[in-house]
Short mmCIF file of C-alpha atoms in Angstrom, two decimals:
data_model
loop_
_atom_site.label_atom_id
_atom_site.label_comp_id
_atom_site.label_asym_id
_atom_site.label_seq_id
_atom_site.Cartn_x
_atom_site.Cartn_y
_atom_site.Cartn_z
CA UNK A 1 192.75 -21.56 211.81
CA UNK A 2 189.81 -19.70 210.25
CA UNK A 3 190.11 -17.02 207.61
CA UNK A 4 189.67 -13.41 208.85
CA UNK A 5 186.88 -13.00 206.31
CA UNK A 6 184.79 -15.86 207.72
CA UNK A 7 183.01 -16.14 211.04
CA UNK A 8 181.38 -19.32 212.40
CA UNK A 9 182.38 -21.19 209.27
CA UNK A 10 180.89 -24.48 210.40
CA UNK A 11 177.48 -23.14 211.40
CA UNK A 12 174.55 -24.44 209.43
CA UNK A 13 171.79 -22.30 208.00
CA UNK A 14 171.35 -19.77 205.20
CA UNK A 15 174.33 -17.66 204.18
CA UNK A 16 174.41 -14.20 205.74
CA UNK A 17 176.93 -11.37 205.67
CA UNK A 18 178.15 -8.82 208.16
CA UNK A 19 180.19 -5.74 207.32
CA UNK A 20 183.58 -4.72 208.61
CA UNK A 21 183.57 -2.43 211.64
CA UNK A 22 184.83 1.13 211.24
CA UNK A 23 186.12 1.11 214.82
CA UNK A 24 185.70 -0.85 218.03
CA UNK A 25 185.77 2.31 220.16
CA UNK A 26 182.27 3.54 221.16
CA UNK A 27 183.44 7.17 221.11
CA UNK A 28 184.87 6.85 217.60
CA UNK A 29 181.71 5.04 216.48
CA UNK A 30 179.55 7.91 217.79
CA UNK A 31 181.71 10.51 216.04
CA UNK A 32 181.67 8.58 212.77
CA UNK A 33 177.91 8.10 212.98
CA UNK A 34 177.34 11.85 213.46
CA UNK A 35 179.81 12.74 210.71
CA UNK A 36 178.38 10.37 208.10
CA UNK A 37 174.81 11.24 209.08
CA UNK A 38 175.63 14.94 208.60
CA UNK A 39 177.11 14.22 205.14
CA UNK A 40 174.07 12.13 204.20
CA UNK A 41 171.65 14.90 205.23
CA UNK A 42 173.71 17.44 203.27
CA UNK A 43 173.60 15.18 200.20
CA UNK A 44 169.82 14.84 200.48
CA UNK A 45 169.26 18.57 201.06
CA UNK A 46 171.69 19.75 198.37
CA UNK A 47 170.45 17.45 195.63
CA UNK A 48 166.80 18.00 196.57
CA UNK A 49 167.39 21.76 196.33
CA UNK A 50 168.79 21.34 192.81
CA UNK A 51 165.75 19.29 191.73
CA UNK A 52 163.32 21.76 193.27
CA UNK A 53 164.99 24.86 191.78
CA UNK A 54 165.10 23.32 188.29
CA UNK A 55 161.47 22.19 188.55
CA UNK A 56 160.09 25.51 189.84
CA UNK A 57 162.00 27.96 187.59
CA UNK A 58 160.93 28.12 183.96
CA UNK A 59 164.27 29.69 182.99
CA UNK A 60 165.96 26.41 183.96
CA UNK A 61 163.66 24.22 181.86
CA UNK A 62 166.41 23.34 179.38
CA UNK A 63 168.11 20.05 178.55
CA UNK A 64 171.21 20.95 180.58
CA UNK A 65 169.23 21.41 183.80
CA UNK A 66 166.94 18.50 183.01
CA UNK A 67 170.00 16.24 183.02
CA UNK A 68 171.34 17.96 186.14
CA UNK A 69 168.11 17.37 188.05
CA UNK A 70 168.13 13.71 186.99
CA UNK A 71 171.74 13.42 188.14
CA UNK A 72 170.73 14.84 191.54
CA UNK A 73 167.86 12.36 191.78
CA UNK A 74 170.28 9.52 191.01
CA UNK A 75 172.67 10.71 193.72
CA UNK A 76 169.83 10.67 196.28
CA UNK A 77 168.82 7.12 195.32
CA UNK A 78 172.44 5.97 195.14
CA UNK A 79 173.42 7.13 198.63
CA UNK A 80 170.10 5.95 200.10
CA UNK A 81 170.84 2.44 198.82
CA UNK A 82 174.09 2.39 200.83
CA UNK A 83 174.22 4.86 203.71
CA UNK A 84 171.23 3.97 205.99
CA UNK A 85 172.40 0.36 206.37
CA UNK A 86 175.96 1.57 206.89
CA UNK A 87 174.84 3.96 209.66
CA UNK A 88 172.87 1.22 211.41
CA UNK A 89 176.00 -0.93 211.51
CA UNK A 90 178.25 1.75 213.01
CA UNK A 91 176.70 2.12 216.45
CA UNK A 92 174.61 -1.02 216.86
CA UNK A 93 175.82 -4.57 217.14
CA UNK A 94 176.53 -5.60 213.57
CA UNK A 95 173.34 -7.02 212.12
CA UNK A 96 173.71 -9.72 209.47
CA UNK A 97 172.31 -9.08 206.00
CA UNK A 98 170.81 -11.98 204.10
CA UNK A 99 172.15 -13.25 200.81
CA UNK A 100 169.08 -11.78 199.05
CA UNK A 101 169.54 -8.47 200.88
CA UNK A 102 173.20 -8.28 199.90
CA UNK A 103 172.32 -9.10 196.27
CA UNK A 104 169.63 -6.41 196.27
CA UNK A 105 172.00 -3.76 197.62
CA UNK A 106 174.69 -4.72 195.11
CA UNK A 107 172.17 -4.62 192.26
CA UNK A 108 170.95 -1.12 193.15
CA UNK A 109 174.51 0.09 193.70
CA UNK A 110 175.66 -1.24 190.33
CA UNK A 111 172.56 0.00 188.48
CA UNK A 112 172.52 3.50 189.93
CA UNK A 113 176.31 3.90 189.70
CA UNK A 114 176.33 2.79 186.05
CA UNK A 115 173.41 5.08 185.22
CA UNK A 116 175.34 7.93 186.82
CA UNK A 117 178.31 7.28 184.51
CA UNK A 118 176.13 7.08 181.40
CA UNK A 119 174.28 10.25 182.37
CA UNK A 120 177.57 12.13 182.74
CA UNK A 121 178.34 11.06 179.16
CA UNK A 122 174.95 12.34 178.00
CA UNK A 123 175.67 15.66 179.73
CA UNK A 124 178.99 15.89 177.86
CA UNK A 125 177.14 15.40 174.58
CA UNK A 126 174.67 18.10 175.62
CA UNK A 127 177.57 20.53 176.23
CA UNK A 128 179.10 19.55 172.87
CA UNK A 129 175.89 20.39 171.00
CA UNK A 130 175.36 23.62 172.98
CA UNK A 131 178.86 24.95 172.32
CA UNK A 132 179.77 23.46 168.94
CA UNK A 133 176.31 23.71 167.32
CA UNK A 134 174.50 26.51 169.20
CA UNK A 135 172.11 27.40 166.36
CA UNK A 136 170.86 23.79 166.15
CA UNK A 137 170.85 23.17 169.91
CA UNK A 138 167.09 23.45 170.50
CA UNK A 139 166.36 21.44 167.35
CA UNK A 140 168.68 18.59 168.37
CA UNK A 141 168.19 18.46 172.15
CA UNK A 142 164.43 18.15 172.16
CA UNK A 143 162.54 17.16 175.34
CA UNK A 144 161.71 13.81 173.73
CA UNK A 145 165.37 13.06 172.95
CA UNK A 146 166.46 14.12 176.45
CA UNK A 147 163.91 11.79 178.04
CA UNK A 148 164.99 8.96 175.74
CA UNK A 149 168.66 9.50 176.65
CA UNK A 150 167.92 9.34 180.38
CA UNK A 151 165.73 6.26 179.93
CA UNK A 152 168.40 4.68 177.71
CA UNK A 153 171.08 5.29 180.37
CA UNK A 154 168.93 3.54 182.98
CA UNK A 155 167.98 0.72 180.60
CA UNK A 156 171.61 0.03 179.64
CA UNK A 157 172.63 0.05 183.30
CA UNK A 158 169.88 -2.44 184.17
CA UNK A 159 170.89 -4.74 181.32
CA UNK A 160 174.46 -4.85 182.65
CA UNK A 161 173.78 -4.95 186.41
CA UNK A 162 171.16 -7.71 186.46
CA UNK A 163 173.25 -10.48 184.83
CA UNK A 164 176.36 -9.45 186.78
CA UNK A 165 174.49 -9.61 190.10
CA UNK A 166 172.98 -12.97 189.15
CA UNK A 167 176.41 -14.33 188.19
CA UNK A 168 178.00 -13.24 191.49
CA UNK A 169 175.24 -14.59 193.73
CA UNK A 170 174.89 -17.96 192.04
CA UNK A 171 178.40 -18.75 193.34
CA UNK A 172 178.65 -20.91 196.48
CA UNK A 173 179.81 -19.21 199.68
CA UNK A 174 181.77 -21.04 202.35
CA UNK A 175 179.99 -20.80 205.66
CA UNK A 176 176.92 -19.42 207.34
CA UNK A 177 178.05 -15.98 208.56
CA UNK A 178 180.68 -14.21 206.44
CA UNK A 179 182.41 -10.88 207.03
CA UNK A 180 182.53 -8.55 204.02
CA UNK A 181 185.71 -6.49 204.19
CA UNK A 182 183.76 -3.37 203.26
CA UNK A 183 180.89 -1.21 204.49
CA UNK A 184 178.45 -2.38 201.78
CA UNK A 185 178.02 -5.24 199.33
CA UNK A 186 180.42 -4.34 196.55
CA UNK A 187 181.43 -6.89 193.93
CA UNK A 188 185.18 -7.40 194.65
CA UNK A 189 184.84 -8.06 198.43
CA UNK A 190 181.82 -10.33 197.89
CA UNK A 191 183.67 -12.33 195.21
CA UNK A 192 186.53 -12.73 197.66
CA UNK A 193 184.21 -14.74 199.94
CA UNK A 194 183.11 -17.24 197.28
CA UNK A 195 184.47 -20.76 197.62
CA UNK A 196 184.59 -21.40 193.87
CA UNK A 197 186.58 -20.32 190.85
CA UNK A 198 185.81 -16.61 190.35
CA UNK A 199 187.74 -16.08 187.10
CA UNK A 200 184.58 -15.91 184.98
CA UNK A 201 182.82 -13.34 187.21
CA UNK A 202 186.07 -11.34 187.42
CA UNK A 203 186.32 -11.33 183.61
CA UNK A 204 182.66 -10.29 183.25
CA UNK A 205 183.19 -7.54 185.83
CA UNK A 206 186.20 -6.29 183.87
CA UNK A 207 184.26 -6.21 180.58
CA UNK A 208 181.30 -4.42 182.18
CA UNK A 209 183.69 -1.94 183.82
CA UNK A 210 185.10 -1.20 180.37
CA UNK A 211 181.57 -0.52 179.10
CA UNK A 212 180.58 1.59 182.11
CA UNK A 213 183.84 3.47 182.71
CA UNK A 214 186.27 3.37 179.79
CA UNK A 215 183.90 3.78 176.82
CA UNK A 216 181.92 6.69 178.33
CA UNK A 217 185.13 8.40 179.49
CA UNK A 218 186.58 8.21 175.98
CA UNK A 219 183.37 9.69 174.55
CA UNK A 220 183.54 12.50 177.12
CA UNK A 221 187.20 13.19 176.25
CA UNK A 222 186.44 13.30 172.51
CA UNK A 223 183.49 15.64 173.16
CA UNK A 224 185.68 18.00 175.15
CA UNK A 225 188.40 18.03 172.48
CA UNK A 226 185.84 19.49 170.05
CA UNK A 227 184.43 21.75 172.78
CA UNK A 228 187.89 23.13 173.60
CA UNK A 229 188.66 23.79 169.92
CA UNK A 230 185.37 25.67 169.56
CA UNK A 231 185.84 27.67 172.77
CA UNK A 232 189.33 28.80 171.73
CA UNK A 233 187.80 30.23 168.56
CA UNK A 234 185.41 32.48 170.53
CA UNK A 235 186.68 36.06 170.00
CA UNK A 236 185.73 37.56 173.38
CA UNK A 237 187.56 36.61 176.57
CA UNK A 238 184.30 36.83 178.52
CA UNK A 239 182.62 34.35 176.17
CA UNK A 240 185.51 31.91 176.49
CA UNK A 241 185.50 32.21 180.27
CA UNK A 242 181.76 31.60 180.49
CA UNK A 243 181.98 28.54 178.24
CA UNK A 244 184.91 27.09 180.21
CA UNK A 245 183.10 27.77 183.49
CA UNK A 246 180.05 25.83 182.29
CA UNK A 247 182.20 22.85 181.32
CA UNK A 248 184.53 22.86 184.34
CA UNK A 249 181.72 21.88 186.73
CA UNK A 250 180.92 18.81 184.68
CA UNK A 251 184.58 17.87 184.20
CA UNK A 252 185.28 18.04 187.95
CA UNK A 253 182.50 15.55 188.66
CA UNK A 254 183.62 13.33 185.75
CA UNK A 255 187.22 13.02 186.99
CA UNK A 256 186.09 12.21 190.54
CA UNK A 257 183.55 9.60 189.41
CA UNK A 258 185.63 7.86 186.76
CA UNK A 259 188.94 8.19 188.61
CA UNK A 260 187.74 6.42 191.75
CA UNK A 261 185.79 3.81 189.79
CA UNK A 262 188.78 2.95 187.60
CA UNK A 263 191.10 2.57 190.60
CA UNK A 264 188.69 0.11 192.23
CA UNK A 265 187.56 -2.04 189.29
CA UNK A 266 190.54 -2.12 186.90
CA UNK A 267 193.29 -3.33 189.22
CA UNK A 268 194.00 -7.04 189.66
CA UNK A 269 192.42 -8.27 192.91
CA UNK A 270 195.72 -9.65 194.18
CA UNK A 271 197.36 -6.21 194.02
CA UNK A 272 194.45 -4.28 195.52
CA UNK A 273 194.80 -3.38 199.22
CA UNK A 274 191.39 -3.81 200.85
CA UNK A 275 191.76 -0.61 202.87
CA UNK A 276 192.45 1.42 199.74
CA UNK A 277 189.25 0.24 198.04
CA UNK A 278 187.42 0.99 201.27
CA UNK A 279 188.67 4.59 201.29
CA UNK A 280 187.94 5.10 197.59
CA UNK A 281 184.42 3.80 198.16
CA UNK A 282 183.90 6.51 200.78
CA UNK A 283 184.79 9.09 198.10
CA UNK A 284 182.18 7.97 195.58
CA UNK A 285 179.63 7.25 198.31
CA UNK A 286 179.85 10.63 200.04
CA UNK A 287 182.20 13.11 198.35
CA UNK A 288 180.94 12.94 194.76
CA UNK A 289 177.20 13.09 195.60
CA UNK A 290 177.90 15.97 198.00
CA UNK A 291 180.10 17.89 195.57
CA UNK A 292 177.63 17.66 192.67
CA UNK A 293 175.16 20.26 194.03
CA UNK A 294 177.97 22.39 195.49
CA UNK A 295 179.97 22.49 192.26
CA UNK A 296 176.98 23.13 190.02
CA UNK A 297 175.62 25.78 192.38
CA UNK A 298 178.83 27.73 192.97
CA UNK A 299 180.00 27.64 189.35
CA UNK A 300 176.65 28.15 187.63
CA UNK A 301 175.20 31.66 187.54
CA UNK A 302 171.71 30.52 186.46
CA UNK A 303 171.33 28.17 189.43
CA UNK A 304 172.78 30.74 191.84
CA UNK A 305 170.39 33.42 190.58
CA UNK A 306 167.43 31.04 190.92
CA UNK A 307 168.43 30.19 194.49
CA UNK A 308 168.85 33.89 195.32
CA UNK A 309 165.33 34.58 194.05
CA UNK A 310 163.98 31.80 196.24
CA UNK A 311 165.78 33.14 199.31
CA UNK A 312 164.69 36.73 198.63
CA UNK A 313 161.06 35.59 198.35
CA UNK A 314 161.33 33.81 201.70
CA UNK A 315 162.86 36.90 203.32
CA UNK A 316 160.05 39.10 202.01
CA UNK A 317 157.34 36.87 203.52
#
């Protein structure tokens, strides 16, 4: 009897993958397609609005908003690497993806997701300097340093994602057409389809997850310990509230991003229900990229004021 994760095991030809169906009901498929398409459009519009507002308003040309606009750009690229293919597989007959196509999607997912985590760490450092060393802020957070930190985040992510992707896709896969128990090519479900010992790739994945998730999260926590101590020493209640409000937006995104990532990549594969990983993946594919612009817009007076100016200009035309 064949495994539920393999289809046409004995067929010859190049290895291809198909993704798990969300539902077999055409009505449910149509509803899901419309719902996910709506979320995707909102992600694109919200993050594009953040980039445009930061770019067009001189008052927002600071390191904090430079990092925010880069985070929004990452979210656009990140969701675009996953969602269009996912949408095409909801309503149409499931189209196979080639081994190279699956490897490419996994590489972009890992690279952009890792860069996102490193950039959130950079943003925590930016808040630490702004609150704990306000007089030296402009001297420390120069445009050159900010650009180097963003480039360094991307470079580190590339250096981790490329060997991991190569290691996963040099494994042999059993069969011609394999079903990935997911809606995109993520590492754990792809490793599950390999017909070879996966202990080495699993160990490498664990180490890289420590570098991408645990180390940055510890740095963020340490930064916010110093930030909290400094904020509590601010004499005025209004000053403390404003400082906490600035940090709360960032912390909300951090806990969503790192919480979901840790639940997926730090549990032993044998104790990880496939459906649970599937649901968590929907959170960091749709919820986090959608919440980023909403959180930073609603809880940031500078961005709200800039958006209000834009809307008032449009109304006056």
